Coordinates of C-alpha atoms in Angstrom, one line a residue:
Chain A
M11 CA 147.4 271.6 216.5
T12 CA 144.8 272.1 214.2
A13 CA 143.6 275.5 213.2
Q14 CA 139.5 276.0 212.0
V15 CA 140.0 276.5 208.3
P16 CA 137.9 279.2 207.9
D17 CA 140.4 281.1 210.0
L18 CA 143.7 280.0 208.6
I19 CA 142.1 281.3 205.2
R20 CA 141.1 284.6 206.7
S21 CA 144.3 285.0 208.2
G22 CA 145.6 285.2 204.5
M23 CA 145.9 288.8 202.8
P24 CA 142.4 290.5 202.2
S25 CA 142.1 291.1 198.4
A26 CA 140.0 293.4 195.9
C27 CA 137.1 290.6 196.3
A28 CA 135.0 290.4 199.2
G29 CA 135.7 287.1 200.7
R30 CA 138.6 286.2 199.0
F31 CA 142.2 286.1 200.9
V32 CA 145.6 285.5 199.2
L33 CA 147.5 283.0 201.2
D34 CA 151.1 282.4 200.9
G35 CA 152.9 278.9 200.3
G36 CA 152.9 277.9 203.7
T37 CA 149.7 278.8 204.7
W38 CA 148.3 277.3 201.8
R39 CA 150.2 274.0 203.0
D40 CA 148.2 274.5 206.5
M41 CA 145.3 274.8 204.9
V42 CA 145.2 271.8 202.6
E43 CA 146.6 269.5 205.8
N44 CA 143.7 271.0 208.3
L45 CA 141.3 270.7 205.5
R46 CA 142.0 266.4 205.9
H47 CA 139.8 267.0 209.3
S48 CA 137.5 269.5 208.3
T49 CA 134.2 269.4 206.7
L50 CA 134.2 272.8 205.0
P51 CA 132.9 271.8 201.8
L52 CA 134.9 272.9 198.2
L53 CA 132.9 274.2 195.4
G54 CA 135.3 274.8 192.8
L55 CA 138.8 275.8 192.1
W56 CA 140.5 277.6 188.9
S57 CA 142.9 279.9 188.3
D58 CA 143.8 283.2 186.3
G59 CA 147.1 282.4 184.9
V60 CA 149.2 284.0 188.2
Q61 CA 147.1 282.6 191.0
V62 CA 145.0 279.7 191.8
H63 CA 141.7 280.0 193.8
A64 CA 139.4 277.5 195.8
L65 CA 136.2 278.4 196.3
F66 CA 134.7 276.8 199.6
M67 CA 131.3 277.6 201.3
E68 CA 130.9 278.3 204.9
G69 CA 127.4 277.7 205.4
T70 CA 125.8 280.2 202.6
R71 CA 128.8 282.5 202.2
P72 CA 131.7 281.8 200.0
L73 CA 135.1 281.9 200.9
L74 CA 138.1 282.2 198.6
A75 CA 141.2 281.2 199.2
S76 CA 144.2 282.0 196.5
V77 CA 147.6 281.3 196.3
A78 CA 150.6 282.3 193.8
V79 CA 151.6 279.7 191.3
M80 CA 155.4 279.1 191.6
D81 CA 157.0 277.7 188.5
G82 CA 153.5 276.6 187.1
R83 CA 152.8 274.4 190.0
Y84 CA 150.9 274.6 193.2
L85 CA 149.9 272.3 196.0
A86 CA 146.8 270.1 194.9
L87 CA 143.8 269.8 197.0
S88 CA 142.4 266.6 195.4
P89 CA 144.0 264.5 197.9
V90 CA 141.8 265.8 200.8
R91 CA 138.8 267.0 198.6
A92 CA 137.9 264.4 195.9
G93 CA 135.9 266.8 193.7
A94 CA 139.3 268.9 193.3
A95 CA 140.6 266.5 190.7
A96 CA 138.2 267.4 187.6
Y97 CA 139.3 271.5 188.4
E98 CA 142.8 270.3 188.9
R99 CA 142.9 268.7 185.4
I100 CA 140.7 271.3 183.7
T101 CA 143.4 273.8 185.4
Q102 CA 146.6 271.6 184.0
D103 CA 144.4 271.4 180.6
L104 CA 143.8 275.2 180.0
W105 CA 147.0 276.9 181.8
G106 CA 149.5 274.3 181.7
I107 CA 149.6 274.8 185.6
E108 CA 150.1 271.4 187.4
G109 CA 148.7 270.7 190.9
M110 CA 151.3 269.0 193.0
G111 CA 150.6 265.8 194.2
A112 CA 147.8 265.7 192.1
T113 CA 145.3 262.2 192.4
D114 CA 145.2 261.8 188.8
S115 CA 146.9 263.8 185.9
A116 CA 145.6 262.9 182.8
P117 CA 143.5 265.5 180.6
W118 CA 140.1 265.9 181.0
L119 CA 139.2 268.3 178.5
D120 CA 141.6 268.1 176.2
Q121 CA 141.5 265.1 174.0
G122 CA 144.4 265.7 171.6
R123 CA 142.2 267.5 169.3
W124 CA 143.0 271.1 170.0
P125 CA 145.1 272.8 168.0
V126 CA 147.5 274.5 170.9
T127 CA 148.2 272.9 174.3
W128 CA 146.9 275.1 177.3
P129 CA 144.9 277.3 175.1
L130 CA 145.0 280.0 178.1
H131 CA 148.5 280.2 179.0
D132 CA 151.0 283.1 177.6
R133 CA 152.3 281.6 175.0
P134 CA 150.4 278.5 174.3
P135 CA 152.8 275.7 172.5
P136 CA 151.7 274.0 169.5
A137 CA 149.8 270.9 170.1
P138 CA 150.9 267.5 168.9
A139 CA 149.6 265.4 166.1
P140 CA 145.7 264.3 167.1
P141 CA 145.2 261.0 168.4
E142 CA 144.3 258.0 165.6
G143 CA 141.7 256.9 168.3
V144 CA 141.1 257.0 171.6
E145 CA 142.6 254.6 174.3
F146 CA 140.9 253.9 177.7
T147 CA 142.8 251.9 180.6
D148 CA 141.1 249.5 182.2
D149 CA 141.1 248.2 186.4
A150 CA 142.7 245.0 186.6
A151 CA 139.6 243.7 188.4
M152 CA 137.6 244.6 185.2
V153 CA 140.1 242.7 183.1
Q154 CA 140.3 240.1 185.4
A155 CA 136.3 239.9 185.4
G156 CA 135.8 240.1 181.3
G157 CA 132.7 240.6 180.3
T158 CA 131.4 243.5 177.8
V159 CA 132.0 247.0 177.4
V160 CA 129.3 249.4 176.1
G161 CA 129.7 253.0 175.4
Y162 CA 127.1 255.1 176.3
G163 CA 127.6 258.9 174.4
P164 CA 128.4 260.8 173.0
A165 CA 125.1 261.2 170.3
E166 CA 122.5 258.8 172.0
G167 CA 119.7 260.9 170.9
D168 CA 118.4 261.5 174.2
F169 CA 118.5 265.7 173.5
Q170 CA 121.2 266.2 175.6
S171 CA 124.7 267.5 175.7
P172 CA 127.7 265.5 174.2
F173 CA 129.7 263.3 177.1
H174 CA 130.9 259.6 176.9
L175 CA 130.8 256.8 179.5
R176 CA 132.7 254.0 178.9
L177 CA 130.6 251.2 180.8
G178 CA 132.5 248.0 182.0
L179 CA 129.6 244.8 182.3
P180 CA 131.2 241.8 183.4
G181 CA 128.2 240.4 184.0
E182 CA 124.5 242.2 184.5
R183 CA 125.9 245.0 186.4
I184 CA 128.2 247.9 185.8
M185 CA 131.9 247.4 187.3
Q186 CA 134.0 250.3 185.7
V187 CA 132.5 253.3 184.5
R188 CA 135.5 255.8 182.6
T189 CA 133.9 259.1 181.6
R190 CA 135.4 261.1 179.0
M191 CA 134.6 264.8 178.6
G192 CA 135.5 267.9 176.8
Y193 CA 133.2 267.3 173.5
A194 CA 130.9 270.6 174.8
H195 CA 134.1 272.6 175.6
R196 CA 133.4 276.0 174.0
G197 CA 136.6 277.8 175.5
L198 CA 133.9 280.1 177.2
C199 CA 137.0 281.7 179.2
A200 CA 139.1 282.2 176.4
R201 CA 135.8 284.2 174.9
M202 CA 135.0 285.9 178.0
R203 CA 138.5 287.6 178.4
G204 CA 138.5 290.9 177.0
A205 CA 134.6 291.4 176.5
T206 CA 132.3 293.9 177.5
V207 CA 130.3 293.4 180.3
A208 CA 126.6 293.4 177.4
Q209 CA 128.8 290.7 175.3
A210 CA 130.1 288.4 178.2
A211 CA 126.3 288.3 179.5
R212 CA 124.9 287.0 176.6
L213 CA 127.4 284.5 176.5
V214 CA 126.5 283.6 180.3
A215 CA 123.1 283.0 179.6
R216 CA 124.1 280.6 176.8
I217 CA 126.7 278.2 178.8
D218 CA 123.7 275.4 179.9
A219 CA 120.0 276.3 179.1
T220 CA 119.0 274.6 181.8
V221 CA 119.9 276.5 184.0
T222 CA 120.5 279.5 182.3
V223 CA 118.7 282.1 184.5
A224 CA 121.2 281.0 187.8
H225 CA 124.0 281.4 185.8
Q226 CA 122.2 285.1 184.8
V227 CA 121.6 285.7 188.2
A228 CA 125.3 284.7 190.0
F229 CA 127.1 286.8 187.3
A230 CA 124.9 289.6 187.7
R231 CA 125.3 289.5 191.6
A232 CA 128.9 289.1 190.5
L233 CA 128.9 292.3 188.8
G234 CA 127.3 294.1 191.5
A235 CA 130.0 293.0 194.0
A236 CA 133.1 294.1 191.5
G237 CA 131.4 297.3 191.3
E238 CA 129.0 299.8 193.1
H239 CA 126.3 298.3 191.3
A240 CA 124.8 295.7 194.1
G241 CA 121.9 294.5 193.5
A242 CA 119.4 294.8 195.9
D243 CA 116.5 296.3 193.8
M244 CA 117.3 292.7 191.8
D245 CA 116.0 290.4 194.6
D246 CA 112.2 290.3 193.6
A247 CA 113.2 290.1 189.9
A248 CA 115.8 287.5 190.2
M249 CA 113.8 285.0 192.4
F250 CA 110.9 285.5 190.1
V251 CA 112.6 284.5 187.0
S252 CA 114.9 282.3 189.3
E253 CA 112.0 280.1 190.7
L254 CA 109.7 280.0 186.8
E255 CA 113.0 278.1 185.7
R256 CA 113.2 275.8 188.2
I257 CA 109.8 274.8 187.7
A258 CA 110.2 274.7 183.9
I259 CA 113.4 272.5 185.0
H260 CA 112.0 270.4 187.4
L261 CA 109.0 269.6 185.3
D262 CA 111.3 268.7 182.2
T263 CA 113.3 265.9 184.0
L264 CA 109.9 264.5 185.8
A265 CA 108.6 264.2 182.3
T266 CA 111.8 262.7 180.9
A267 CA 111.9 260.4 183.8
A268 CA 108.6 259.3 183.3
E269 CA 109.0 258.5 179.7
L270 CA 111.7 256.2 181.0
L271 CA 109.5 254.4 183.2
A272 CA 107.0 254.1 180.4
D273 CA 104.2 256.1 182.7
G274 CA 102.3 257.6 180.3
R275 CA 99.9 259.6 181.8
F276 CA 102.8 261.4 183.9
A277 CA 104.4 262.0 181.4
I278 CA 101.9 263.6 179.6
L279 CA 100.6 265.6 182.4
A280 CA 104.3 266.6 183.2
A281 CA 104.9 267.5 179.4
T282 CA 101.8 269.4 179.3
L283 CA 102.2 271.6 182.1
L284 CA 105.5 272.4 180.8
E285 CA 104.6 273.6 178.0
R286 CA 102.2 275.9 179.4
V287 CA 105.0 277.5 181.7
R288 CA 107.3 277.8 178.4
Q289 CA 104.5 279.8 176.7
A290 CA 103.7 281.9 179.8
C291 CA 107.6 282.3 179.4
R292 CA 107.8 283.7 176.5
E293 CA 104.7 285.8 176.5
G294 CA 105.2 287.1 180.0
C295 CA 109.5 287.5 179.9
G296 CA 109.6 287.2 176.2
S297 CA 112.1 284.3 176.0
R298 CA 110.6 280.4 176.1
L299 CA 113.9 279.6 178.1
L300 CA 114.3 282.8 179.7
F301 CA 117.6 283.7 177.8
D302 CA 118.5 287.4 178.2
V303 CA 116.2 288.2 180.8
L304 CA 118.2 290.1 183.2
P305 CA 120.3 293.1 182.7
P306 CA 122.7 293.8 181.5
A307 CA 121.4 291.7 178.7
G308 CA 117.8 291.8 178.9
D309 CA 115.7 294.6 178.3
A310 CA 116.0 296.8 181.2
G311 CA 113.1 298.2 183.4
R312 CA 110.8 295.8 181.4
T313 CA 108.3 293.7 183.5
V314 CA 107.6 290.2 183.7
S315 CA 104.6 288.3 184.9
I316 CA 102.8 285.0 184.6
P317 CA 99.0 285.2 184.8
M318 CA 97.3 283.4 187.9
E319 CA 95.7 281.0 186.1
V320 CA 98.6 279.2 185.0
L321 CA 99.9 278.9 188.4
T322 CA 96.1 277.5 189.2
E323 CA 96.8 274.9 186.4
L324 CA 100.2 274.1 188.0
R325 CA 99.2 273.9 191.5
T326 CA 96.4 271.1 190.9
G327 CA 98.6 269.4 188.2
C328 CA 101.0 269.1 191.0
A329 CA 98.5 267.8 193.1
T330 CA 97.6 264.7 190.5
L331 CA 101.4 264.4 189.4
R332 CA 102.0 263.9 193.2
H333 CA 99.0 261.3 193.4
L334 CA 100.2 259.7 189.9
F335 CA 104.0 259.3 191.3
W336 CA 103.4 257.9 194.7
R337 CA 100.0 255.4 193.5
P338 CA 101.0 251.8 193.7
R339 CA 103.1 250.7 190.9
G340 CA 103.6 254.4 190.0
M341 CA 106.8 255.9 189.4
A342 CA 108.2 255.9 192.8
M343 CA 107.9 252.1 193.4
Q344 CA 109.5 251.6 190.0
A345 CA 112.5 254.5 190.4
R346 CA 113.0 252.9 194.5
G347 CA 116.2 251.8 195.1
R348 CA 118.2 252.3 192.0
G349 CA 121.0 255.0 191.4
I350 CA 121.7 255.1 195.1
V351 CA 123.8 258.4 196.1
P352 CA 124.4 257.5 199.7
A353 CA 125.1 260.8 202.2
D354 CA 128.8 260.3 203.0
V355 CA 129.2 259.9 198.9
A356 CA 127.5 263.4 198.2
R357 CA 129.5 264.9 201.5
R358 CA 132.9 263.3 199.9
W359 CA 132.1 265.1 196.4
G360 CA 130.7 267.8 197.9
I361 CA 127.3 267.3 195.9
A362 CA 124.9 270.3 197.1
G363 CA 121.6 271.5 195.3
C364 CA 118.6 269.1 194.3
V365 CA 120.5 266.2 194.3
G366 CA 122.3 266.3 198.1
R367 CA 119.5 267.4 199.5
A368 CA 117.4 263.9 198.2
S369 CA 120.6 262.0 199.8
G370 CA 120.3 264.1 203.5
V371 CA 122.5 266.7 202.7
E372 CA 121.4 269.8 203.9
G373 CA 122.1 273.0 202.8
D374 CA 120.1 275.7 200.1
L375 CA 121.4 278.9 199.3
R376 CA 118.0 280.5 198.8
P377 CA 117.4 282.5 201.2
Y378 CA 113.9 282.7 201.0
V379 CA 113.2 279.3 201.4
S380 CA 112.7 276.8 205.1
R381 CA 112.5 273.7 203.9
S382 CA 110.2 271.7 205.7
A383 CA 112.1 268.7 207.2
G384 CA 111.5 265.1 206.3
R385 CA 108.6 265.7 204.4
E386 CA 110.3 263.9 201.5
G387 CA 113.1 260.9 201.2
T388 CA 116.2 261.3 202.1
G389 CA 117.5 257.6 200.8
G390 CA 119.6 259.2 198.0
D391 CA 117.9 257.0 194.8
V392 CA 116.1 257.9 191.9
A393 CA 112.8 257.5 193.7
D394 CA 113.9 260.6 196.4
R395 CA 115.8 263.1 193.4
L396 CA 112.3 262.7 191.8
A397 CA 110.2 263.6 194.4
M398 CA 112.4 266.2 195.6
R399 CA 112.1 267.8 192.2
L400 CA 108.3 267.3 192.5
H401 CA 108.2 268.9 196.1
E402 CA 110.3 271.7 194.8
V403 CA 107.8 272.6 192.4
E404 CA 105.3 272.8 194.4
M405 CA 107.5 275.3 196.4
A406 CA 108.0 277.2 193.7
V407 CA 104.2 277.8 192.8
D408 CA 103.8 278.9 196.1
I409 CA 106.5 281.3 196.1
L410 CA 105.5 282.8 192.9
S411 CA 101.9 282.6 194.0
T412 CA 103.1 285.5 196.3
F413 CA 103.7 288.1 193.7
D414 CA 99.5 287.5 193.0
G415 CA 99.8 288.0 189.2
A416 CA 101.6 291.6 189.4
A417 CA 104.1 292.4 187.1
V418 CA 107.8 292.1 188.7
S419 CA 110.2 295.2 187.2
M420 CA 113.5 294.0 186.0
P421 CA 116.2 296.5 187.4
A422 CA 117.3 299.1 185.8
G423 CA 120.4 298.8 183.0
Y424 CA 123.7 299.7 184.0
D425 CA 127.1 300.4 182.1
V426 CA 130.1 299.3 183.7
H427 CA 133.0 301.2 182.9
G428 CA 135.2 300.5 186.0
S429 CA 137.2 298.0 187.9
G430 CA 137.2 295.8 190.5
E431 CA 136.3 292.2 191.1
G432 CA 133.4 289.8 192.7
M433 CA 131.9 286.8 193.3
G434 CA 128.2 285.6 192.4
C435 CA 126.5 282.4 194.4
V436 CA 122.9 281.4 193.6
E437 CA 120.9 278.1 194.1
G438 CA 119.7 276.8 190.7
P439 CA 117.9 274.0 189.8
T440 CA 120.4 271.3 190.1
G441 CA 122.5 272.9 192.6
P442 CA 124.6 276.1 193.6
V443 CA 126.0 278.2 190.8
W444 CA 128.5 280.7 191.0
H445 CA 130.6 283.1 188.8
W446 CA 134.2 285.2 189.5
V447 CA 134.5 287.7 187.8
R448 CA 137.7 290.7 187.3
L449 CA 136.5 293.4 185.4
A450 CA 139.4 296.3 184.3
H451 CA 137.9 299.0 182.4
G452 CA 134.6 298.0 181.6
R453 CA 136.0 295.0 180.4
V454 CA 136.2 291.2 181.9
A455 CA 139.5 290.5 182.2
A456 CA 139.6 287.3 184.4
W457 CA 136.3 285.1 185.0
W458 CA 135.2 281.4 185.9
C459 CA 132.6 280.0 186.8
G460 CA 130.7 276.2 188.1
D461 CA 127.7 274.8 188.7
A462 CA 126.7 271.2 190.4
S463 CA 127.4 269.0 186.9
L464 CA 130.9 268.8 187.2
L465 CA 130.7 267.2 190.8
L466 CA 128.1 265.1 189.9
F467 CA 130.1 263.7 186.8
Q468 CA 132.8 262.9 188.9
A469 CA 130.8 261.0 191.5
L470 CA 129.2 259.2 188.6
P471 CA 131.3 255.8 189.0
G472 CA 130.6 255.5 192.1
I473 CA 126.8 256.0 191.4
L474 CA 126.3 254.1 188.6
S475 CA 128.3 250.8 189.8
G476 CA 126.1 248.3 190.4
A477 CA 123.5 249.6 188.6
V478 CA 121.9 247.8 185.4
Y479 CA 122.6 249.3 181.9
E480 CA 119.1 249.8 181.1
D481 CA 119.2 252.1 184.1
V482 CA 121.8 254.6 182.7
P483 CA 119.8 256.9 181.2
L484 CA 117.0 257.0 183.9
I485 CA 119.7 257.5 186.5
L486 CA 121.7 260.3 184.5
T487 CA 117.9 261.8 183.8
S488 CA 117.5 262.1 187.6
L489 CA 120.5 263.8 188.7
G490 CA 120.4 266.6 185.9
L491 CA 123.5 266.2 184.2
S492 CA 124.5 268.8 181.9
A493 CA 128.1 268.4 180.1
A494 CA 127.8 272.1 178.5
G495 CA 127.9 273.4 182.3
A496 CA 130.3 270.9 183.1
D497 CA 132.9 271.5 180.2
L498 CA 132.4 275.6 179.8
Chain B
M12 CA 83.2 256.6 146.2
A13 CA 83.3 259.1 143.3
Y14 CA 87.1 259.3 143.5
L15 CA 88.0 255.9 142.7
N16 CA 89.4 257.2 139.5
L17 CA 91.8 258.4 141.3
F18 CA 93.3 255.4 142.1
W19 CA 93.6 253.7 138.4
P20 CA 96.8 253.5 136.3
E21 CA 96.1 256.4 134.3
G22 CA 95.1 258.7 137.7
A23 CA 96.6 261.6 139.2
V24 CA 100.3 260.6 141.3
L25 CA 99.4 260.8 144.9
P26 CA 102.8 261.5 146.9
R27 CA 103.1 258.4 149.2
M28 CA 103.7 259.3 153.1
V29 CA 107.3 258.3 154.0
P30 CA 107.8 258.9 157.3
L31 CA 111.0 261.0 158.3
D32 CA 113.2 259.0 160.8
I33 CA 115.7 262.0 162.4
F34 CA 118.6 261.6 164.4
H35 CA 119.3 264.3 166.6
M36 CA 123.4 265.5 167.7
E37 CA 124.0 268.5 170.1
T38 CA 127.6 269.3 168.8
G39 CA 128.5 271.4 171.8
G40 CA 126.1 274.1 172.4
C41 CA 123.9 275.8 175.4
A42 CA 121.5 272.4 174.4
G43 CA 118.5 274.9 174.2
C44 CA 118.0 273.9 170.8
A45 CA 118.1 270.3 172.1
I46 CA 115.4 270.8 174.9
E47 CA 112.9 272.5 172.4
L48 CA 113.4 269.0 170.5
R49 CA 112.7 267.3 173.2
S50 CA 109.9 269.2 173.6
L51 CA 108.4 268.6 170.1
S52 CA 110.0 265.1 170.1
R53 CA 106.9 264.9 173.0
A54 CA 104.4 266.4 170.8
L55 CA 105.2 264.0 167.7
V56 CA 105.2 260.9 169.7
E57 CA 101.9 262.0 171.3
G58 CA 100.2 262.8 167.8
H59 CA 101.1 259.6 166.5
S60 CA 103.1 261.4 163.8
D61 CA 104.8 260.3 160.7
I62 CA 108.2 262.6 161.8
R63 CA 110.3 260.7 164.5
F64 CA 113.3 261.1 166.3
V65 CA 115.2 258.2 166.5
S66 CA 117.9 257.2 168.8
T67 CA 120.4 255.3 166.3
P68 CA 121.7 257.1 163.3
R69 CA 121.6 253.6 161.7
Q70 CA 118.1 254.2 161.5
A71 CA 117.8 257.9 160.2
G72 CA 117.3 259.5 157.1
L73 CA 118.0 263.3 158.5
L74 CA 120.9 264.3 160.9
L75 CA 119.5 267.4 162.9
V76 CA 122.2 269.1 164.1
T77 CA 122.3 272.1 166.8
G78 CA 124.3 273.9 168.9
S79 CA 128.3 274.9 167.9
L80 CA 130.6 272.2 166.2
T81 CA 133.4 271.6 168.4
V82 CA 136.7 269.9 167.6
D83 CA 136.0 267.0 169.6
M84 CA 132.5 266.6 168.2
A85 CA 133.6 266.9 164.2
P86 CA 134.9 263.3 164.1
V87 CA 131.3 261.9 166.0
V88 CA 129.3 264.1 163.4
E89 CA 131.4 262.2 160.7
L90 CA 131.1 258.9 161.9
A91 CA 126.9 259.1 162.3
W92 CA 126.8 260.6 159.1
Q93 CA 129.0 257.6 157.9
A94 CA 126.3 254.9 159.5
M95 CA 123.2 256.5 158.3
P96 CA 122.0 254.5 155.4
G97 CA 121.0 255.1 151.7
T98 CA 119.4 258.5 151.3
R99 CA 120.4 260.7 154.1
L100 CA 120.2 264.5 154.4
L101 CA 121.4 267.0 156.9
A102 CA 119.7 269.9 158.9
A103 CA 121.2 272.5 161.1
V104 CA 118.7 273.8 163.4
G105 CA 119.9 277.2 165.6
D106 CA 122.3 279.9 165.4
C107 CA 125.1 278.2 166.4
A108 CA 124.3 275.0 164.0
V109 CA 123.7 277.6 160.9
D110 CA 126.6 279.7 160.8
G111 CA 128.5 279.4 164.8
G112 CA 126.3 282.0 166.3
I113 CA 127.4 283.5 169.8
F114 CA 130.0 280.5 169.4
A115 CA 132.6 282.1 166.8
P116 CA 134.9 279.2 165.8
G117 CA 138.2 279.5 168.4
Y118 CA 140.6 276.7 169.7
A119 CA 137.6 274.2 170.3
V120 CA 134.8 275.5 167.7
L121 CA 134.8 274.9 164.6
G122 CA 131.9 276.9 164.0
G123 CA 128.7 275.5 162.7
V124 CA 127.8 272.8 160.4
G125 CA 125.7 274.6 158.3
G126 CA 129.0 276.3 156.9
R127 CA 130.9 273.6 156.6
A128 CA 128.3 270.6 154.7
R129 CA 125.6 271.3 152.4
A130 CA 122.5 271.1 154.5
S131 CA 119.1 270.4 153.1
L132 CA 117.4 272.6 156.1
L133 CA 118.9 275.7 157.7
L134 CA 116.6 277.1 160.8
P135 CA 118.0 279.9 162.4
G136 CA 116.8 280.8 165.9
C137 CA 118.0 281.4 169.5
P138 CA 116.5 278.9 170.3
P139 CA 113.8 278.0 167.5
S140 CA 110.7 277.1 169.5
P141 CA 109.2 273.0 168.7
A142 CA 106.6 275.1 166.7
E143 CA 108.8 276.8 164.3
V144 CA 111.3 273.8 164.2
L145 CA 108.1 271.7 163.3
D146 CA 106.5 273.9 160.5
A147 CA 109.7 274.2 158.9
L148 CA 110.2 270.5 158.8
I149 CA 107.1 270.4 157.4
R150 CA 107.6 272.8 154.9
W151 CA 110.5 271.4 153.8
R152 CA 108.8 268.0 153.2
T153 CA 106.1 269.6 151.7
Q154 CA 108.2 271.5 149.1
G155 CA 110.5 268.1 148.6
E156 CA 113.1 267.0 150.5
G157 CA 115.4 268.0 147.9
E158 CA 118.3 266.3 146.5
A159 CA 119.6 263.6 148.2
T160 CA 123.5 263.0 148.9

């Protein structure tokens, strides 16, 4: 008998957080078993030391299942949801909480150089001496095939957060990919614990500069859900700055991809438009990268705006970019067929957002967007992803135009003194960004967040297999990976 | 034609414009400074400037570090520094790289590289804009590149 997983989760005990249910061990086991036959996507998995929480998306509504940790263990989700593997390994690295039956138990973040083992544990044991070097285990097929092993990262001079890929190239094409993360881990969960809401908000804005507004909005929503500060008056302001960020990030990605594809005309135009947007952000919002624009970190009650002439310039610029993109021997033709993420792979790893939509996985957490189906390709290659980004820039310009150049007021600032627990989930430029926060007397007692990057990093071996080495930077750029958001 | 005497051996010594090759490393911050440096890099390429960002430390004369220095990135910075040929200099850009900024030292973070090594150029800001970075680089160059290590 297979019960519906959402119903099974809702049969648990409701908690202080709306949409979170605490399951007992038996129900959690039933849920894991039923997930085999369900398509409910898993967005994240984390722990607060006492319980383990799993975040699922039921349409656009978050649904959380929690289970108490017994003897430092819980039943793992990775056998039924591939994307849970990295989350389980991170929970093991930070808390020492082990997932029983996990597909992989190797460290994900902890490379052996931290001065403590399990840093978030109540009594972290001392760490052994750091390793002399890095050891990788190659597949038997790779060892048999021989050939070259090439490293990519952590310092490539490409202005990205650090991560390392070990690429096995028996011939022309990549056969094996090993990821090594943790270079960008700053211990954000440890920093957040005990921080006031204002301090936490400043940290949240600096988790990842490429999705800073999405993090700020999701955190503000989580705070709103935790207290009585419902973010109803924040919707307009959040939408305004989110779309502004989306334009900037997509233009940056498009310009970088054009440079890699040696399309100078496209790159210069995209970079020029990007610089116009950044300058408009500084003049209209106070920060080029939109750091600290939303309360509680930003100035309460300030207004943000973007001049109409910038939007007009963006609209004509996008039309030219579209023409350049699709012209014969343009970027679309060059990028076609490279770095394919098929729809089933995207679903298997739970990849959503812009990358997922380019692969044909529908879903957008923005309530104000209705995507015109079939306008862009859904083959899931680099060309489709870049076309999707260009399309989203145009849509965002249209959305911003509805404000007609008027200034949007930021919501009034507030000071949180109470206790509570809340969840916030928004659509960032590359995918869903979510924050979960538990407050105790105005301070953060427990916190975790996630974005699309971690799932994409896990899917990288499948995406890069079969690609040529020269395409790796282009594929990574089109995916919009950010190690800063994945490592926390 | 009137100023040819400048080029005679006894004429004024004109500074020779040596290109500045910069290798950038993000050592574990939010990558905001890196985004601004990417914008700067595009402008430098477009303007045919003699200040360039290179993709390997083996070609670089200046190691430009942004972001708080994480425990795992420290050996990578050391390796990049050792790979740089001849006279080499260090620059720390952004609050995190200068003194740790918002990411104070913890179990995974050592603090800013500016507090741990002698940097020739320290530019605070969260993040500094491309114009500020370029201004600082040019000012630092015209004032003399300091003593090389």
